[in-house]
Amino acid sequence: MSTARPGRCPDCRKQARHTQSSYQRDLDERPLGSHRVIVRLRVRRYFCDRKSCSRKTFVEQVPGLSERHRRSSTGLTGWLRTIAIELGGRPAARLCRRLRLAAGRTRLLRLLTAPTVPNRAPRVLGVDEFAFRKGCTYGTVLVDVEADRVVDVLPDRTSETFAAWLTEHPGAEIICPGPGHRLHQGGQGSRPSCPGSR
């Protein structure tokens, strides 16, 4: 049974005073050796006392252990997200089976969230092509070279699309293009004063 102080409404942030009910919640946790670990947690459901709030009831969350709408602990969810990022769908699901983690490829892919696209381009922008489907459909990946992370993915590899992206997201001082000639033209055409684009 959780002994934490009454929770706060996730919408209006008012602290609850009245308990509606409690129930048992089972959370998958990281395995201990070859043994599956399940955390059985009794959580409380509270009334939201603020009349203007649209949420009438809510369930408490245990910080560092549970999240809304998840059947696994935050620790296990972090493991699964890391595996999904590194390996993708089917290979990640195969590794999870070997590690005795209950996670299929669909669940793993749901854990991935698209990064938010910043309003400004990074100072050093890496640009390269990749295949959505080899031989058929290609796109452009934009990378913040200094932070080593993907900034955005463009739906094609045309210089017009890249030039439009640069216009909407100013700030790139250096453009590091891949071997595609279309991207060289897009960078030079839209940013003639950019000293680092070649």
Backbone as CSV, one residue per row, in Angstrom:
resi,resn,N_x,N_y,N_z,CA_x,CA_y,CA_z,C_x,C_y,C_z
1,MET,0.855,-1.190,0.000,0.000,0.000,0.000,0.892,1.241,0.000
2,SER,0.584,2.160,-0.856,1.346,3.401,-0.909,1.066,4.220,0.353
3,THR,2.118,4.740,0.951,1.970,5.557,2.160,2.319,7.016,1.887
4,ALA,2.427,7.377,0.627,2.775,8.749,0.260,1.628,9.695,0.592
5,ARG,1.949,10.977,0.636,0.913,11.982,0.850,-0.072,11.946,-0.305
6,PRO,-1.312,12.423,-0.091,-2.292,12.431,-1.191,-1.723,13.109,-2.427
7,GLY,-2.051,12.557,-3.585,-1.511,13.067,-4.832,-2.169,14.345,-5.288
8,ARG,-1.616,14.908,-6.352,-2.167,16.114,-6.958,-2.836,15.746,-8.271
9,CYS,-3.905,16.440,-8.574,-4.617,16.215,-9.830,-3.673,16.521,-10.992
10,PRO,-3.564,15.632,-11.975,-2.642,15.895,-13.089,-3.069,17.068,-13.968
11,ASP,-4.347,17.465,-13.903,-4.803,18.586,-14.734,-4.672,19.929,-14.018
12,CYS,-5.291,20.056,-12.840,-5.304,21.365,-12.160,-4.246,21.477,-11.063
13,ARG,-3.550,20.397,-10.735,-2.467,20.343,-9.749,-2.918,20.594,-8.309
14,LYS,-4.230,20.531,-8.030,-4.718,20.697,-6.658,-4.512,19.398,-5.895
15,GLN,-4.046,19.508,-4.650,-3.819,18.313,-3.833,-5.150,17.741,-3.373
16,ALA,-5.270,16.415,-3.473,-6.527,15.743,-3.121,-6.700,15.675,-1.611
17,ARG,-7.988,15.636,-1.183,-8.293,15.471,0.239,-9.154,14.247,0.488
18,HIS,-9.883,13.770,-0.543,-10.823,12.677,-0.360,-10.462,11.482,-1.244
19,THR,-10.408,10.311,-0.632,-10.119,9.082,-1.365,-11.417,8.467,-1.858
20,GLN,-11.452,8.071,-3.134,-12.627,7.399,-3.674,-12.545,5.906,-3.419
21,SER,-11.377,5.295,-3.748,-11.206,3.858,-3.593,-9.729,3.523,-3.693
22,SER,-9.401,2.250,-3.611,-8.036,1.784,-3.852,-8.113,0.470,-4.608
23,TYR,-7.064,0.148,-5.318,-7.034,-1.120,-6.052,-5.593,-1.567,-6.227
24,GLN,-5.438,-2.842,-6.582,-4.097,-3.402,-6.778,-3.677,-3.230,-8.223
25,ARG,-2.445,-2.823,-8.387,-1.870,-2.610,-9.715,-0.614,-3.440,-9.811
26,ASP,-0.468,-4.223,-10.883,0.720,-5.044,-11.095,1.624,-4.374,-12.121
27,LEU,2.884,-4.194,-11.744,3.868,-3.576,-12.631,4.996,-4.558,-12.899
28,ASP,5.329,-4.759,-14.175,6.519,-5.534,-14.506,7.738,-4.705,-14.142
29,GLU,8.711,-5.355,-13.511,9.945,-4.686,-13.124,11.110,-5.369,-13.822
30,ARG,12.286,-4.764,-13.795,13.468,-5.372,-14.394,13.729,-6.730,-13.756
31,PRO,14.125,-7.722,-14.554,14.301,-9.073,-14.003,15.460,-9.150,-13.017
32,LEU,15.359,-10.114,-12.128,16.413,-10.401,-11.160,17.044,-11.724,-11.582
33,GLY,18.191,-11.654,-12.235,18.792,-12.853,-12.814,17.884,-13.380,-13.907
34,SER,17.474,-14.639,-13.789,16.573,-15.228,-14.774,15.127,-15.234,-14.295
35,HIS,14.845,-14.532,-13.197,13.503,-14.530,-12.629,12.749,-13.252,-12.987
36,ARG,11.503,-13.414,-13.373,10.637,-12.283,-13.666,10.216,-11.639,-12.347
37,VAL,10.185,-10.325,-12.308,9.810,-9.588,-11.095,8.539,-8.791,-11.382
38,ILE,7.546,-8.962,-10.513,6.293,-8.211,-10.607,6.105,-7.455,-9.299
39,VAL,5.867,-6.172,-9.392,5.603,-5.341,-8.219,4.092,-5.231,-8.070
40,ARG,3.577,-5.695,-6.945,2.146,-5.566,-6.650,1.980,-4.342,-5.764
41,LEU,1.275,-3.375,-6.276,1.184,-2.076,-5.625,-0.286,-1.727,-5.409
42,ARG,-0.666,-1.382,-4.191,-2.025,-0.921,-3.924,-2.016,0.605,-3.988
43,VAL,-2.757,1.133,-4.948,-2.796,2.576,-5.164,-4.185,3.119,-4.855
44,ARG,-4.233,4.408,-4.563,-5.495,5.050,-4.213,-5.999,5.898,-5.377
45,ARG,-7.316,5.893,-5.529,-7.990,6.773,-6.489,-8.611,7.911,-5.680
46,TYR,-8.343,9.147,-6.111,-8.811,10.323,-5.379,-9.864,11.077,-6.177
47,PHE,-10.678,11.835,-5.449,-11.569,12.811,-6.066,-10.787,14.099,-6.260
48,CYS,-11.028,14.773,-7.385,-10.499,16.125,-7.548,-11.548,17.069,-6.986
49,ASP,-11.170,17.866,-5.995,-12.119,18.723,-5.288,-12.394,20.052,-5.993
50,ARG,-11.630,20.365,-7.002,-11.838,21.642,-7.699,-12.998,21.495,-8.673
51,LYS,-14.028,22.281,-8.474,-15.244,22.157,-9.292,-15.008,22.515,-10.753
52,SER,-14.081,23.440,-11.020,-13.829,23.868,-12.399,-12.991,22.858,-13.180
53,CYS,-12.415,21.864,-12.503,-11.557,20.876,-13.177,-12.417,19.835,-13.880
54,SER,-12.055,19.486,-15.099,-12.826,18.495,-15.867,-12.579,17.070,-15.379
55,ARG,-11.490,16.846,-14.672,-11.174,15.508,-14.169,-11.853,15.316,-12.816
56,LYS,-12.689,14.290,-12.721,-13.410,14.040,-11.471,-12.596,13.165,-10.514
57,THR,-11.881,12.174,-11.053,-11.046,11.308,-10.221,-9.701,11.112,-10.897
58,PHE,-8.717,10.702,-10.110,-7.395,10.382,-10.649,-6.720,9.396,-9.709
59,VAL,-5.746,8.667,-10.244,-5.027,7.649,-9.485,-3.644,8.190,-9.145
60,GLU,-3.218,7.950,-7.909,-1.896,8.402,-7.495,-0.812,7.632,-8.249
61,GLN,0.322,8.282,-8.470,1.491,7.650,-9.064,2.622,7.683,-8.048
62,VAL,3.409,6.630,-8.016,4.545,6.570,-7.110,5.771,7.063,-7.876
63,PRO,6.351,8.200,-7.482,7.493,8.742,-8.231,8.647,7.741,-8.303
64,GLY,9.209,7.594,-9.499,10.325,6.675,-9.704,9.915,5.228,-9.891
65,LEU,8.599,4.947,-9.799,8.145,3.566,-9.944,7.042,3.415,-10.977
66,SER,6.025,4.286,-10.926,4.871,4.102,-11.817,4.591,5.362,-12.618
67,GLU,3.972,5.144,-13.790,3.517,6.223,-14.658,2.107,5.887,-15.104
68,ARG,1.368,6.912,-15.493,0.002,6.682,-15.963,-0.006,5.794,-17.202
69,HIS,-0.972,4.898,-17.254,-1.230,4.034,-18.418,-0.067,3.097,-18.763
70,ARG,0.790,2.799,-17.826,1.907,1.878,-18.080,1.773,0.662,-17.182
71,ARG,2.109,-0.497,-17.734,2.074,-1.737,-16.961,3.470,-2.184,-16.559
72,SER,4.434,-1.311,-16.741,5.795,-1.620,-16.317,6.336,-0.440,-15.511
73,SER,7.323,-0.727,-14.683,7.923,0.322,-13.853,8.671,1.307,-14.741
74,THR,8.977,2.470,-14.164,9.723,3.462,-14.940,11.118,2.945,-15.299
75,GLY,11.716,2.139,-14.403,13.031,1.561,-14.693,12.991,0.618,-15.878
76,LEU,11.998,-0.291,-15.903,11.870,-1.231,-17.020,11.511,-0.492,-18.300
77,THR,10.642,0.503,-18.194,10.283,1.285,-19.381,11.516,1.961,-19.971
78,GLY,12.389,2.464,-19.109,13.636,3.074,-19.589,14.516,2.074,-20.309
79,TRP,14.619,0.848,-19.759,15.392,-0.209,-20.426,14.819,-0.484,-21.810
80,LEU,13.488,-0.680,-21.877,12.843,-1.035,-23.144,12.993,0.088,-24.168
81,ARG,12.881,1.333,-23.719,13.038,2.463,-24.636,14.456,2.499,-25.208
82,THR,15.448,2.253,-24.359,16.841,2.241,-24.822,17.062,1.128,-25.841
83,ILE,16.519,-0.047,-25.570,16.650,-1.177,-26.507,15.978,-0.839,-27.830
84,ALA,14.782,-0.216,-27.770,14.063,0.137,-28.995,14.822,1.177,-29.802
85,ILE,15.434,2.147,-29.133,16.197,3.181,-29.840,17.405,2.569,-30.537
86,GLU,18.100,1.670,-29.855,19.323,1.097,-30.403,19.070,0.070,-31.503
87,LEU,18.005,-0.743,-31.371,17.830,-1.872,-32.283,16.615,-1.783,-33.202
88,GLY,15.627,-0.975,-32.887,14.425,-0.938,-33.705,13.435,-2.013,-33.292
89,GLY,12.469,-2.342,-34.151,11.360,-3.220,-33.817,11.673,-4.686,-33.600
90,ARG,11.863,-5.443,-34.673,12.033,-6.897,-34.553,13.322,-7.309,-33.837
91,PRO,14.475,-6.715,-34.150,15.681,-7.089,-33.405,15.546,-6.788,-31.909
92,ALA,14.898,-5.686,-31.563,14.695,-5.347,-30.151,13.791,-6.374,-29.479
93,ALA,12.751,-6.812,-30.184,11.843,-7.822,-29.617,12.580,-9.142,-29.397
94,ARG,13.492,-9.509,-30.329,14.268,-10.745,-30.151,15.179,-10.646,-28.931
95,LEU,15.827,-9.494,-28.751,16.682,-9.319,-27.582,15.859,-9.370,-26.295
96,CYS,14.683,-8.767,-26.294,13.822,-8.797,-25.100,13.424,-10.227,-24.744
97,ARG,13.154,-11.055,-25.749,12.838,-12.465,-25.457,14.020,-13.155,-24.803
98,ARG,15.235,-12.880,-25.302,16.437,-13.487,-24.710,16.658,-13.021,-23.280
99,LEU,16.287,-11.759,-22.993,16.466,-11.202,-21.653,15.268,-11.480,-20.741
100,ARG,14.281,-12.207,-21.258,13.047,-12.532,-20.515,12.257,-11.282,-20.146
101,LEU,12.223,-10.331,-21.062,11.416,-9.135,-20.888,10.180,-9.259,-21.763
102,ALA,9.016,-9.052,-21.182,7.763,-9.198,-21.925,7.512,-7.932,-22.741
103,ALA,7.977,-7.926,-23.978,7.777,-6.763,-24.848,7.882,-7.189,-26.298
104,GLY,6.807,-6.993,-27.059,6.824,-7.244,-28.488,7.256,-6.003,-29.243
105,ARG,7.412,-6.143,-30.555,7.921,-5.013,-31.340,6.962,-3.833,-31.350
106,THR,5.646,-4.106,-31.331,4.686,-3.003,-31.335,4.799,-2.184,-30.060
107,ARG,4.894,-2.861,-28.925,5.049,-2.142,-27.657,6.342,-1.340,-27.634
108,LEU,7.420,-1.926,-28.142,8.704,-1.234,-28.157,8.651,0.014,-29.031
109,LEU,8.035,-0.101,-30.203,7.965,1.043,-31.106,7.069,2.144,-30.552
110,ARG,6.060,1.777,-29.743,5.202,2.792,-29.121,5.961,3.640,-28.102
111,LEU,7.038,3.092,-27.558,7.826,3.838,-26.570,8.651,4.948,-27.203
112,LEU,8.846,4.858,-28.519,9.651,5.865,-29.212,8.810,7.094,-29.491
113,THR,9.345,8.239,-29.191,8.661,9.499,-29.476,9.540,10.331,-30.393
114,ALA,8.897,11.002,-31.310,9.647,11.854,-32.236,10.204,13.049,-31.483
115,PRO,11.454,13.408,-31.747,12.012,14.584,-31.073,11.317,15.856,-31.555
116,THR,11.215,16.831,-30.679,10.620,18.100,-31.086,11.597,18.839,-31.994
117,VAL,11.059,19.440,-33.030,11.893,20.169,-33.995,12.089,21.592,-33.461
118,PRO,13.334,22.010,-33.240,13.559,23.361,-32.721,13.199,24.422,-33.756
119,ASN,12.934,25.644,-33.262,12.598,26.750,-34.161,13.803,27.217,-34.965
120,ARG,14.979,27.073,-34.391,16.197,27.491,-35.070,17.036,26.267,-35.408
121,ALA,17.753,26.356,-36.487,18.675,25.290,-36.868,19.867,25.310,-35.924
122,PRO,20.496,24.164,-35.699,21.707,24.182,-34.868,22.838,24.913,-35.580
123,ARG,23.844,25.314,-34.819,24.974,26.052,-35.389,25.684,25.230,-36.455
124,VAL,25.932,23.931,-36.162,26.578,23.042,-37.132,25.540,21.994,-37.540
125,LEU,25.090,22.064,-38.771,24.015,21.207,-39.276,24.565,20.162,-40.230
126,GLY,24.407,18.890,-39.878,24.781,17.799,-40.760,23.597,17.388,-41.611
127,VAL,23.834,17.129,-42.894,22.765,16.803,-43.836,23.162,15.560,-44.602
128,ASP,22.276,14.569,-44.635,22.585,13.360,-45.396,21.302,12.728,-45.899
129,GLU,21.450,11.879,-46.897,20.313,11.156,-47.464,20.194,9.790,-46.806
130,PHE,18.977,9.245,-46.800,18.764,7.879,-46.350,17.580,7.318,-47.124
131,ALA,17.423,6.011,-47.091,16.358,5.356,-47.847,15.214,4.958,-46.927
132,PHE,14.006,5.481,-47.218,12.814,4.938,-46.573,12.608,3.519,-47.096
133,ARG,12.796,3.393,-48.431,12.724,2.097,-49.097,13.790,2.108,-50.181
134,LYS,14.788,1.262,-50.003,15.974,1.301,-50.868,15.592,1.148,-52.340
135,GLY,16.098,2.058,-53.146,15.845,2.023,-54.575,14.553,2.712,-54.979
136,CYS,13.708,3.081,-54.015,12.407,3.681,-54.348,12.214,5.071,-53.751
137,THR,12.272,5.159,-52.432,11.937,6.410,-51.744,13.069,6.832,-50.828
138,TYR,13.525,8.066,-51.004,14.626,8.577,-50.200,14.189,9.831,-49.447
139,GLY,14.822,10.058,-48.317,14.564,11.246,-47.522,15.873,11.895,-47.121
140,THR,15.762,12.944,-46.325,16.933,13.672,-45.842,16.892,13.707,-44.326
141,VAL,17.999,13.385,-43.695,18.103,13.476,-42.238,18.993,14.660,-41.896
142,LEU,18.526,15.469,-40.947,19.266,16.646,-40.498,19.743,16.392,-39.074
143,VAL,21.029,16.625,-38.825,21.645,16.262,-37.552,22.339,17.478,-36.945
144,ASP,22.164,17.640,-35.631,22.953,18.618,-34.882,24.295,17.951,-34.614
145,VAL,25.319,18.357,-35.329,26.623,17.695,-35.267,27.254,17.852,-33.883
146,GLU,27.105,19.014,-33.276,27.724,19.256,-31.968,27.052,18.454,-30.852
147,ALA,25.719,18.322,-30.901,24.997,17.574,-29.864,24.853,16.104,-30.219
148,ASP,25.196,15.725,-31.455,25.111,14.346,-31.930,23.692,13.787,-31.785
149,ARG,22.708,14.529,-32.345,21.329,14.055,-32.311,20.601,14.497,-33.562
150,VAL,19.576,13.732,-33.915,18.772,14.043,-35.098,17.891,15.241,-34.793
151,VAL,17.852,16.193,-35.722,17.039,17.396,-35.560,15.706,17.234,-36.269
152,ASP,15.741,16.728,-37.505,14.510,16.579,-38.286,14.751,15.593,-39.413
153,VAL,13.658,15.097,-39.973,13.704,14.201,-41.133,12.805,14.816,-42.195
154,LEU,13.354,15.032,-43.383,12.594,15.607,-44.480,12.058,14.486,-45.368
155,PRO,10.883,14.686,-45.967,10.232,13.594,-46.702,10.872,13.222,-48.036
156,ASP,11.771,14.061,-48.544,12.449,13.739,-49.806,13.872,14.275,-49.746
157,ARG,14.585,14.201,-50.871,15.971,14.665,-50.877,16.206,15.780,-51.889
158,THR,15.174,16.546,-52.163,15.313,17.628,-53.135,15.918,18.861,-52.481
159,SER,16.614,19.646,-53.287,17.230,20.872,-52.777,16.173,21.897,-52.392
160,GLU,14.993,21.878,-53.043,13.926,22.825,-52.719,13.395,22.592,-51.306
161,THR,13.198,21.329,-50.928,12.701,21.006,-49.593,13.719,21.424,-48.541
162,PHE,14.994,21.154,-48.812,16.051,21.518,-47.871,16.166,23.035,-47.741
163,ALA,16.075,23.750,-48.862,16.148,25.216,-48.839,14.966,25.794,-48.060
164,ALA,13.775,25.214,-48.244,12.592,25.687,-47.503,12.776,25.460,-46.004
165,TRP,13.364,24.316,-45.622,13.606,24.043,-44.201,14.581,25.062,-43.620
166,LEU,15.644,25.374,-44.370,16.620,26.366,-43.899,15.994,27.753,-43.740
167,THR,15.060,28.091,-44.622,14.379,29.378,-44.526,13.510,29.440,-43.272
168,GLU,12.823,28.343,-42.961,11.941,28.291,-41.787,12.718,28.159,-40.479
169,HIS,13.940,27.633,-40.530,14.748,27.401,-39.329,16.118,28.067,-39.502
170,PRO,16.202,29.375,-39.327,17.493,30.052,-39.490,18.443,29.708,-38.342
171,GLY,19.723,29.998,-38.546,20.690,29.822,-37.469,21.867,28.929,-37.802
172,ALA,21.815,28.185,-38.901,22.928,27.301,-39.252,24.107,28.141,-39.750
173,GLU,25.237,28.012,-39.068,26.445,28.716,-39.483,27.317,27.833,-40.369
174,ILE,27.316,26.540,-40.074,28.124,25.586,-40.842,27.216,24.450,-41.270
175,ILE,27.236,24.122,-42.561,26.447,23.004,-43.085,27.420,21.938,-43.550
176,CYS,27.259,20.738,-42.998,28.130,19.607,-43.349,27.324,18.627,-44.180
177,PRO,27.325,18.769,-45.509,26.506,17.890,-46.336,27.151,16.523,-46.540
178,GLY,26.284,15.556,-46.817,26.761,14.236,-47.212,27.166,14.274,-48.668
179,PRO,27.344,13.126,-49.282,27.836,13.097,-50.660,26.807,13.494,-51.716
180,GLY,25.537,13.726,-51.356,24.504,14.039,-52.351,24.644,15.449,-52.905
181,HIS,24.714,15.586,-54.220,24.905,16.894,-54.844,23.688,17.787,-54.684
182,ARG,22.491,17.216,-54.595,21.280,18.027,-54.436,21.356,18.866,-53.164
183,LEU,21.897,18.287,-52.096,21.954,18.992,-50.820,22.975,20.122,-50.862
184,HIS,24.056,19.933,-51.615,25.031,21.013,-51.773,24.342,22.222,-52.401
185,GLN,23.554,21.989,-53.445,22.874,23.081,-54.131,21.868,23.757,-53.213
186,GLY,21.133,22.962,-52.412,20.138,23.537,-51.500,20.794,24.423,-50.472
187,GLY,21.914,23.980,-49.901,22.588,24.773,-48.874,23.140,26.060,-49.444
188,GLN,23.778,26.008,-50.621,24.385,27.206,-51.180,23.334,28.163,-51.714
189,GLY,22.253,27.615,-52.264,21.229,28.484,-52.841,20.469,29.258,-51.794
190,SER,20.246,28.661,-50.624,19.422,29.332,-49.631,20.252,30.112,-48.624
191,ARG,21.549,29.802,-48.479,22.402,30.459,-47.497,23.717,30.880,-48.154
192,PRO,23.701,31.869,-49.052,24.956,32.231,-49.727,26.011,32.775,-48.791
193,SER,25.600,33.334,-47.631,26.571,33.926,-46.724,27.093,32.923,-45.696
194,CYS,26.690,31.692,-45.798,27.091,30.670,-44.816,28.526,30.243,-45.070
195,PRO,29.483,30.623,-44.192,30.888,30.382,-44.478,31.279,28.908,-44.467
196,GLY,30.540,28.072,-43.737,30.958,26.684,-43.611,30.408,25.759,-44.662
197,SER,29.435,26.194,-45.469,28.877,25.297,-46.477,29.745,25.286,-47.707
198,ARG,30.048,24.101,-48.188,30.920,23.972,-49.343,30.216,23.156,-50.408
